[in-house]
Short mmCIF file of C-alpha atoms in Angstrom, two decimals:
data_model
loop_
_atom_site.label_atom_id
_atom_site.label_comp_id
_atom_site.label_asym_id
_atom_site.label_seq_id
_atom_site.Cartn_x
_atom_site.Cartn_y
_atom_site.Cartn_z
CA MET A 27 0.00 0.00 0.00
CA ARG A 28 1.28 3.49 -0.88
CA ALA A 29 1.25 6.60 1.27
CA LEU A 30 2.66 10.13 1.18
CA VAL A 31 4.92 10.07 4.23
CA LEU A 32 6.48 13.08 5.92
CA GLN A 33 9.71 11.58 7.22
CA GLU A 34 10.87 14.78 8.90
CA LYS A 35 10.87 18.52 8.36
CA ASN A 36 11.39 19.37 4.65
CA ARG A 37 11.49 15.70 3.60
CA MET A 38 8.55 13.68 2.31
CA ALA A 39 8.03 11.00 -0.31
CA ILE A 40 5.62 8.32 -1.50
CA GLU A 41 6.48 5.10 0.32
CA GLU A 42 5.23 1.57 0.63
CA VAL A 43 3.52 1.06 4.00
CA GLU A 44 1.80 -1.82 5.73
CA PRO A 45 -1.76 -2.60 4.53
CA VAL A 46 -4.47 -1.43 6.90
CA GLY A 47 -6.06 -4.87 7.24
CA SER A 48 -9.75 -5.52 7.85
CA PRO A 49 -12.04 -3.16 9.76
CA GLY A 50 -13.00 -3.97 13.32
CA PRO A 51 -16.47 -3.68 14.84
CA GLY A 52 -18.05 -0.34 13.96
CA GLN A 53 -15.36 0.47 11.40
CA VAL A 54 -15.13 0.66 7.62
CA ARG A 55 -12.26 0.26 5.18
CA VAL A 56 -12.19 3.02 2.59
CA ALA A 57 -10.26 3.24 -0.68
CA MET A 58 -9.20 6.88 -0.88
CA HIS A 59 -10.07 8.78 -4.04
CA THR A 60 -9.48 12.52 -3.45
CA VAL A 61 -7.56 14.35 -0.73
CA GLY A 62 -7.23 18.12 -0.37
CA ILE A 63 -4.06 19.88 0.74
CA CYS A 64 -4.50 22.05 3.83
CA ALA A 65 -2.12 24.70 5.11
CA SER A 66 -1.55 22.55 8.18
CA ASP A 67 -0.15 19.74 6.00
CA VAL A 68 2.25 22.22 4.44
CA HIS A 69 3.28 23.69 7.82
CA TYR A 70 4.22 20.23 9.10
CA TRP A 71 6.32 19.76 5.97
CA THR A 72 8.08 23.14 6.07
CA ASP A 73 8.25 23.76 9.84
CA GLY A 74 7.98 20.28 11.34
CA LYS A 75 5.40 21.49 13.86
CA ILE A 76 2.30 23.56 14.53
CA GLY A 77 2.24 24.93 18.06
CA PRO A 78 2.54 22.01 20.48
CA PHE A 79 2.13 19.40 17.72
CA VAL A 80 5.62 18.33 16.65
CA VAL A 81 6.57 15.77 14.00
CA GLU A 82 8.86 13.41 15.92
CA GLU A 83 8.46 10.32 13.71
CA PRO A 84 7.32 9.64 10.12
CA MET A 85 3.67 10.55 9.55
CA VAL A 86 1.23 10.15 6.64
CA LEU A 87 -0.16 13.54 5.56
CA GLY A 88 -3.69 14.59 4.58
CA HIS A 89 -7.00 15.02 6.38
CA GLU A 90 -9.47 16.30 3.77
CA GLY A 91 -10.62 13.06 2.20
CA ALA A 92 -13.29 11.26 0.20
CA GLY A 93 -13.34 7.72 -1.13
CA THR A 94 -15.27 4.49 -1.53
CA VAL A 95 -16.17 1.93 1.12
CA VAL A 96 -14.65 -1.45 0.26
CA GLU A 97 -15.36 -3.39 3.47
CA VAL A 98 -17.47 -2.91 6.58
CA GLY A 99 -16.89 -4.27 10.05
CA GLU A 100 -19.24 -6.04 12.39
CA GLY A 101 -22.26 -4.01 13.42
CA VAL A 102 -22.08 -1.49 10.56
CA SER A 103 -25.50 -1.34 8.93
CA ASP A 104 -25.76 2.15 7.42
CA LEU A 105 -22.79 1.82 5.05
CA SER A 106 -22.03 -0.80 2.40
CA PRO A 107 -19.19 -1.63 0.02
CA GLY A 108 -19.43 0.67 -2.98
CA ASP A 109 -20.75 3.66 -1.04
CA ARG A 110 -19.04 6.93 -1.86
CA VAL A 111 -18.15 8.68 1.38
CA ALA A 112 -16.46 11.64 3.06
CA MET A 113 -14.73 11.15 6.40
CA GLU A 114 -14.65 13.46 9.40
CA PRO A 115 -10.95 13.35 10.31
CA GLY A 116 -11.22 13.89 14.07
CA VAL A 117 -12.24 10.91 16.20
CA PRO A 118 -12.76 11.69 19.89
CA ASP A 119 -12.67 9.43 22.91
CA PRO A 120 -16.36 8.48 23.33
CA THR A 121 -15.95 8.40 27.09
CA SER A 122 -14.50 11.92 27.37
CA GLN A 123 -16.25 14.74 29.19
CA ALA A 124 -16.05 16.83 26.01
CA VAL A 125 -18.12 14.25 24.12
CA LYS A 126 -20.65 14.05 26.93
CA GLU A 127 -21.05 17.83 26.77
CA GLY A 128 -21.39 17.84 22.97
CA ASN A 129 -18.03 19.55 22.31
CA TYR A 130 -16.06 16.63 20.94
CA ASN A 131 -13.86 18.91 18.81
CA VAL A 132 -12.06 20.06 21.96
CA ASP A 133 -11.60 16.58 23.43
CA PRO A 134 -7.93 16.52 24.51
CA GLY A 135 -7.76 12.89 23.43
CA VAL A 136 -9.16 13.37 19.92
CA ARG A 137 -7.24 11.53 17.19
CA PHE A 138 -7.14 13.85 14.18
CA TRP A 139 -5.70 12.73 10.86
CA ALA A 140 -2.23 14.10 10.05
CA THR A 141 -1.78 15.66 13.48
CA PRO A 142 1.31 14.11 15.13
CA PRO A 143 1.52 11.27 15.88
CA VAL A 144 -1.69 10.27 13.99
CA ASP A 145 -1.34 9.23 10.34
CA GLY A 146 -3.47 10.99 7.74
CA CYS A 147 -5.39 9.83 4.67
CA LEU A 148 -3.01 10.48 1.76
CA THR A 149 -2.73 6.74 1.30
CA ASP A 150 -4.44 4.03 -0.74
CA GLU A 151 -6.75 2.85 2.05
CA VAL A 152 -7.77 3.83 5.56
CA ILE A 153 -9.72 2.29 8.41
CA HIS A 154 -12.20 4.71 9.94
CA PRO A 155 -15.11 4.60 12.39
CA ALA A 156 -18.43 4.30 10.57
CA ALA A 157 -19.86 6.92 12.93
CA TYR A 158 -17.54 9.52 11.38
CA THR A 159 -17.96 8.31 7.79
CA TYR A 160 -20.73 9.95 5.76
CA LYS A 161 -22.37 8.80 2.54
CA LEU A 162 -22.11 11.26 -0.33
CA PRO A 163 -25.20 11.96 -2.43
CA ASP A 164 -24.93 11.35 -6.16
CA SER A 165 -24.94 15.10 -6.76
CA LEU A 166 -21.57 15.56 -5.04
CA SER A 167 -18.29 14.54 -6.67
CA PHE A 168 -15.33 13.10 -4.79
CA ALA A 169 -13.67 16.52 -5.14
CA GLU A 170 -16.62 18.19 -3.43
CA GLY A 171 -16.66 15.42 -0.84
CA ALA A 172 -13.06 16.21 0.08
CA LEU A 173 -14.01 19.88 0.40
CA ILE A 174 -16.61 19.05 3.05
CA GLU A 175 -13.85 19.18 5.67
CA PRO A 176 -12.96 22.87 5.21
CA PHE A 177 -16.61 23.67 4.49
CA SER A 178 -17.44 22.21 7.91
CA VAL A 179 -15.15 24.80 9.49
CA GLY A 180 -17.20 27.52 7.80
CA MET A 181 -20.42 25.80 8.85
CA PHE A 182 -19.27 25.63 12.46
CA ALA A 183 -18.25 29.29 12.37
CA ALA A 184 -21.64 30.34 11.01
CA THR A 185 -23.36 28.16 13.60
CA LYS A 186 -21.40 29.67 16.49
CA ALA A 187 -22.14 33.15 15.12
CA GLY A 188 -25.84 32.61 15.76
CA ILE A 189 -26.77 34.34 12.53
CA SER A 190 -30.31 35.68 12.37
CA PRO A 191 -32.16 36.00 9.05
CA GLY A 192 -31.19 39.25 7.40
CA ASP A 193 -27.99 39.86 9.35
CA VAL A 194 -25.15 41.57 7.53
CA ALA A 195 -21.86 39.69 7.89
CA ALA A 196 -18.25 40.55 7.16
CA VAL A 197 -15.40 38.08 6.60
CA VAL A 198 -11.78 39.16 6.97
CA GLY A 199 -9.71 37.04 4.56
CA SER A 200 -10.68 35.14 1.42
CA GLY A 201 -8.49 32.09 1.80
CA THR A 202 -10.15 28.68 1.64
CA ILE A 203 -11.62 28.99 5.14
CA GLY A 204 -12.72 32.58 4.59
CA ILE A 205 -14.55 31.59 1.41
CA MET A 206 -16.13 28.56 3.06
CA THR A 207 -17.25 30.74 5.97
CA ALA A 208 -18.77 33.31 3.62
CA LEU A 209 -20.72 30.60 1.80
CA ALA A 210 -22.00 29.15 5.06
CA ALA A 211 -22.93 32.56 6.47
CA ARG A 212 -24.88 33.47 3.36
CA ALA A 213 -26.68 30.12 3.34
CA GLY A 214 -27.30 30.51 7.08
CA GLY A 215 -29.44 33.58 6.61
CA ALA A 216 -27.11 36.57 6.13
CA SER A 217 -28.62 39.01 3.66
CA THR A 218 -25.19 40.17 2.54
CA VAL A 219 -21.69 38.90 3.26
CA TYR A 220 -18.80 41.29 2.66
CA ILE A 221 -15.45 39.54 2.32
CA SER A 222 -12.11 41.35 2.16
CA ASP A 223 -8.60 40.42 1.08
CA VAL A 224 -5.41 42.03 -0.20
CA LEU A 225 -5.41 39.77 -3.28
CA PRO A 226 -7.90 41.02 -5.88
CA GLU A 227 -7.27 37.90 -7.99
CA LYS A 228 -8.67 35.73 -5.22
CA LEU A 229 -11.64 38.02 -4.65
CA ALA A 230 -12.41 37.79 -8.38
CA LEU A 231 -13.19 34.09 -7.86
CA LEU A 232 -16.26 35.20 -5.91
CA ASP A 233 -17.71 37.27 -8.73
CA GLY A 234 -21.28 36.33 -9.52
CA LEU A 235 -22.09 34.79 -6.14
CA GLU A 236 -25.36 36.34 -5.04
CA GLY A 237 -25.21 38.17 -1.72
CA ILE A 238 -21.41 37.95 -1.41
CA VAL A 239 -19.59 41.26 -1.91
CA PRO A 240 -15.79 41.23 -2.42
CA VAL A 241 -13.87 44.14 -0.87
CA ASP A 242 -10.32 44.88 -2.05
CA ALA A 243 -8.50 45.74 1.19
CA THR A 244 -5.73 47.44 -0.75
CA LYS A 245 -8.19 50.08 -1.95
CA GLU A 246 -10.82 50.44 0.77
CA ASP A 247 -11.41 49.69 4.42
CA LEU A 248 -13.81 46.83 5.10
CA GLY A 249 -15.48 48.53 8.05
CA GLU A 250 -15.96 51.80 6.20
CA ARG A 251 -17.46 50.00 3.20
CA VAL A 252 -19.97 48.06 5.27
CA ARG A 253 -20.93 51.07 7.38
CA ALA A 254 -21.42 53.16 4.25
CA GLU A 255 -23.90 50.61 2.93
CA THR A 256 -25.72 50.00 6.24
CA GLY A 257 -26.57 53.54 7.22
CA GLY A 258 -23.43 53.88 9.31
CA TRP A 259 -24.29 50.85 11.48
CA GLY A 260 -21.97 48.04 10.37
CA PRO A 261 -22.17 44.22 10.27
CA GLN A 262 -23.94 42.25 12.96
CA VAL A 263 -21.41 39.44 12.57
CA VAL A 264 -17.68 39.58 11.79
CA PHE A 265 -15.57 36.51 11.01
CA GLU A 266 -11.79 36.81 11.33
CA ALA A 267 -10.45 34.15 8.96
CA THR A 268 -6.81 35.10 8.46
CA GLY A 269 -5.11 34.57 11.81
CA ALA A 270 -2.86 37.48 10.79
CA ALA A 271 -1.85 39.78 13.65
CA PRO A 272 -2.42 43.06 11.71
CA ALA A 273 -6.08 42.15 11.23
CA TYR A 274 -6.68 42.48 14.97
CA LYS A 275 -5.79 46.17 15.09
CA SER A 276 -9.19 47.31 13.81
CA LEU A 277 -11.15 44.12 14.46
CA TRP A 278 -12.76 45.17 17.74
CA SER A 279 -14.50 48.22 16.27
CA LEU A 280 -15.58 46.47 13.07
CA PRO A 281 -18.93 44.96 14.22
CA ALA A 282 -22.04 47.02 14.74
CA PRO A 283 -22.79 47.89 18.38
CA GLY A 284 -23.99 44.72 20.06
CA GLY A 285 -22.52 42.64 17.26
CA ARG A 286 -20.47 39.46 17.33
CA ILE A 287 -16.93 38.53 16.39
CA VAL A 288 -16.12 34.92 15.50
CA LEU A 289 -12.42 34.05 15.51
CA VAL A 290 -11.84 31.39 12.85
CA GLY A 291 -8.21 31.98 11.87
CA MET A 292 -5.58 30.92 14.38
CA PRO A 293 -2.70 33.38 14.97
CA VAL A 294 0.79 31.93 15.32
CA ASP A 295 1.58 34.22 18.26
CA PRO A 296 -0.56 36.11 20.81
CA VAL A 297 -2.40 39.14 19.42
CA PRO A 298 -3.70 42.31 21.15
CA PHE A 299 -7.27 42.32 22.46
CA ASP A 300 -8.79 45.80 22.78
CA ILE A 301 -11.09 44.92 25.68
CA ALA A 302 -12.27 48.48 26.31
CA THR A 303 -13.47 48.95 22.73
CA ALA A 304 -15.19 45.57 22.70
CA GLN A 305 -16.85 46.27 26.05
CA SER A 306 -18.02 49.77 25.22
CA ARG A 307 -19.57 48.54 21.97
CA GLY A 308 -21.17 45.50 23.61
CA VAL A 309 -19.36 43.12 21.28
CA SER A 310 -19.53 39.40 22.05
CA LEU A 311 -16.82 36.94 21.08
CA GLU A 312 -16.85 33.35 19.85
CA THR A 313 -13.95 31.10 18.92
CA VAL A 314 -13.79 28.23 16.46
CA PHE A 315 -11.60 25.13 16.68
CA ARG A 316 -12.27 22.68 13.86
CA TYR A 317 -15.98 21.74 14.10
CA ALA A 318 -18.50 19.55 15.87
CA ASN A 319 -21.92 18.20 14.93
CA VAL A 320 -22.01 19.82 11.47
CA TYR A 321 -20.47 17.34 9.02
CA GLN A 322 -23.73 15.82 7.81
CA LYS A 323 -25.31 19.26 7.62
CA ALA A 324 -22.38 20.45 5.52
CA ILE A 325 -22.91 17.56 3.09
CA ASP A 326 -26.66 18.19 2.92
CA LEU A 327 -26.15 21.90 2.24
CA ALA A 328 -23.40 21.33 -0.33
CA ALA A 329 -25.80 19.05 -2.22
CA THR A 330 -28.28 21.89 -2.74
CA ASP A 331 -28.27 24.57 -5.42
CA ALA A 332 -27.30 27.14 -2.78
CA ILE A 333 -23.69 25.96 -2.68
CA ASP A 334 -21.22 25.07 -5.44
CA LEU A 335 -17.98 23.83 -3.91
CA SER A 336 -16.57 22.55 -7.20
CA ARG A 337 -15.74 26.05 -8.44
CA PHE A 338 -13.10 26.36 -5.71
CA VAL A 339 -11.01 23.34 -6.79
CA SER A 340 -8.10 25.11 -8.47
CA GLU A 341 -5.99 22.16 -9.62
CA THR A 342 -5.96 18.38 -9.26
CA PHE A 343 -2.75 16.34 -9.15
CA THR A 344 -2.20 12.60 -9.47
CA PHE A 345 -0.87 10.79 -6.43
CA ASP A 346 2.47 10.26 -8.15
CA ASN A 347 2.78 14.06 -8.34
CA SER A 348 1.94 14.69 -4.69
CA VAL A 349 5.22 16.44 -3.91
CA GLN A 350 4.68 18.77 -6.88
CA ALA A 351 1.22 19.55 -5.50
CA PHE A 352 2.76 20.66 -2.20
CA GLU A 353 5.36 22.70 -4.05
CA ARG A 354 2.55 24.39 -6.00
CA PHE A 355 0.90 25.28 -2.67
CA LEU A 356 4.10 27.01 -1.57
CA GLU A 357 4.02 29.16 -4.70
CA GLY A 358 1.02 30.94 -3.19
CA ARG A 359 -0.67 31.65 -6.50
CA PRO A 360 -3.37 34.24 -5.80
CA THR A 361 -5.96 32.36 -7.87
CA ASP A 362 -5.46 29.08 -5.99
CA VAL A 363 -8.11 28.13 -3.44
CA LYS A 364 -7.96 24.36 -3.06
CA LEU A 365 -5.38 21.99 -4.49
CA GLN A 366 -6.32 18.32 -4.45
CA ILE A 367 -4.66 14.95 -5.04
CA THR A 368 -6.40 11.92 -6.54
CA LEU A 369 -5.38 8.39 -5.74
#
């Protein structure tokens, strides 16, 4: 069986690995078809770590995956060989307090694909719990199925925002997660979603999407634009989706009075929090870490006419060209949203 293995910082290659074997009770064996490249995969390759997660031994990369069930374990009745599926990459400890409280994404014992020391899904086959394996409708391709993982981040962000019908939303950053968040916010009831970036080429990819307004941050201020078009009031919901420290300078005054800020991007280092401004404006704050209880909803929404994930697949590489796909990611082409690998 083949896998894309990160041996150590700055060194990865396709290797032969041990077959996964047969699934146990409650598990399925899946032949991988499409896997998306996430910035976290690239960070492990270039930096060898993300925060406290350090690559100390060889690890298979990839966590945005879709494939086909080839074998089911004992007790699995809702999936069958031949089913096309997407997999939620984080598997919590079912006995943890976080699971009991419905917040399994923050379970300290969660096993998340391609997070050291857990192997990812850029490999021919994986074994995965059936409970975190979701059947894809015929209307969704494998490419769209692999995009359900980042779309779930956007879904979770929109859910935590508590969007009310007609709210105006603003998204800072039009990377993959920013775009996915904008789509989810619009589908979740926002009348208009303004999304800003310093790359006009990336914003151009959003042209024609009803209710989503690109804002070129090199030419105009996001807050001023939204206030100008809302009678001076501003957005009820603001999503920070860059994790970039400079974005926090004006973030706290961006929402309308009584509005909400949802932190989706994760800064590398601590950033300033203007508590006085947030307090005086009555701004509430939510944070997002991965997602919980939204994967099936993300699939169901992506299958409707309201969402077209396929337009954000920028390039697809064969498995043999996996290293080239990662090198392409490092180029940082402004028109790239999601790069994917097919097995």
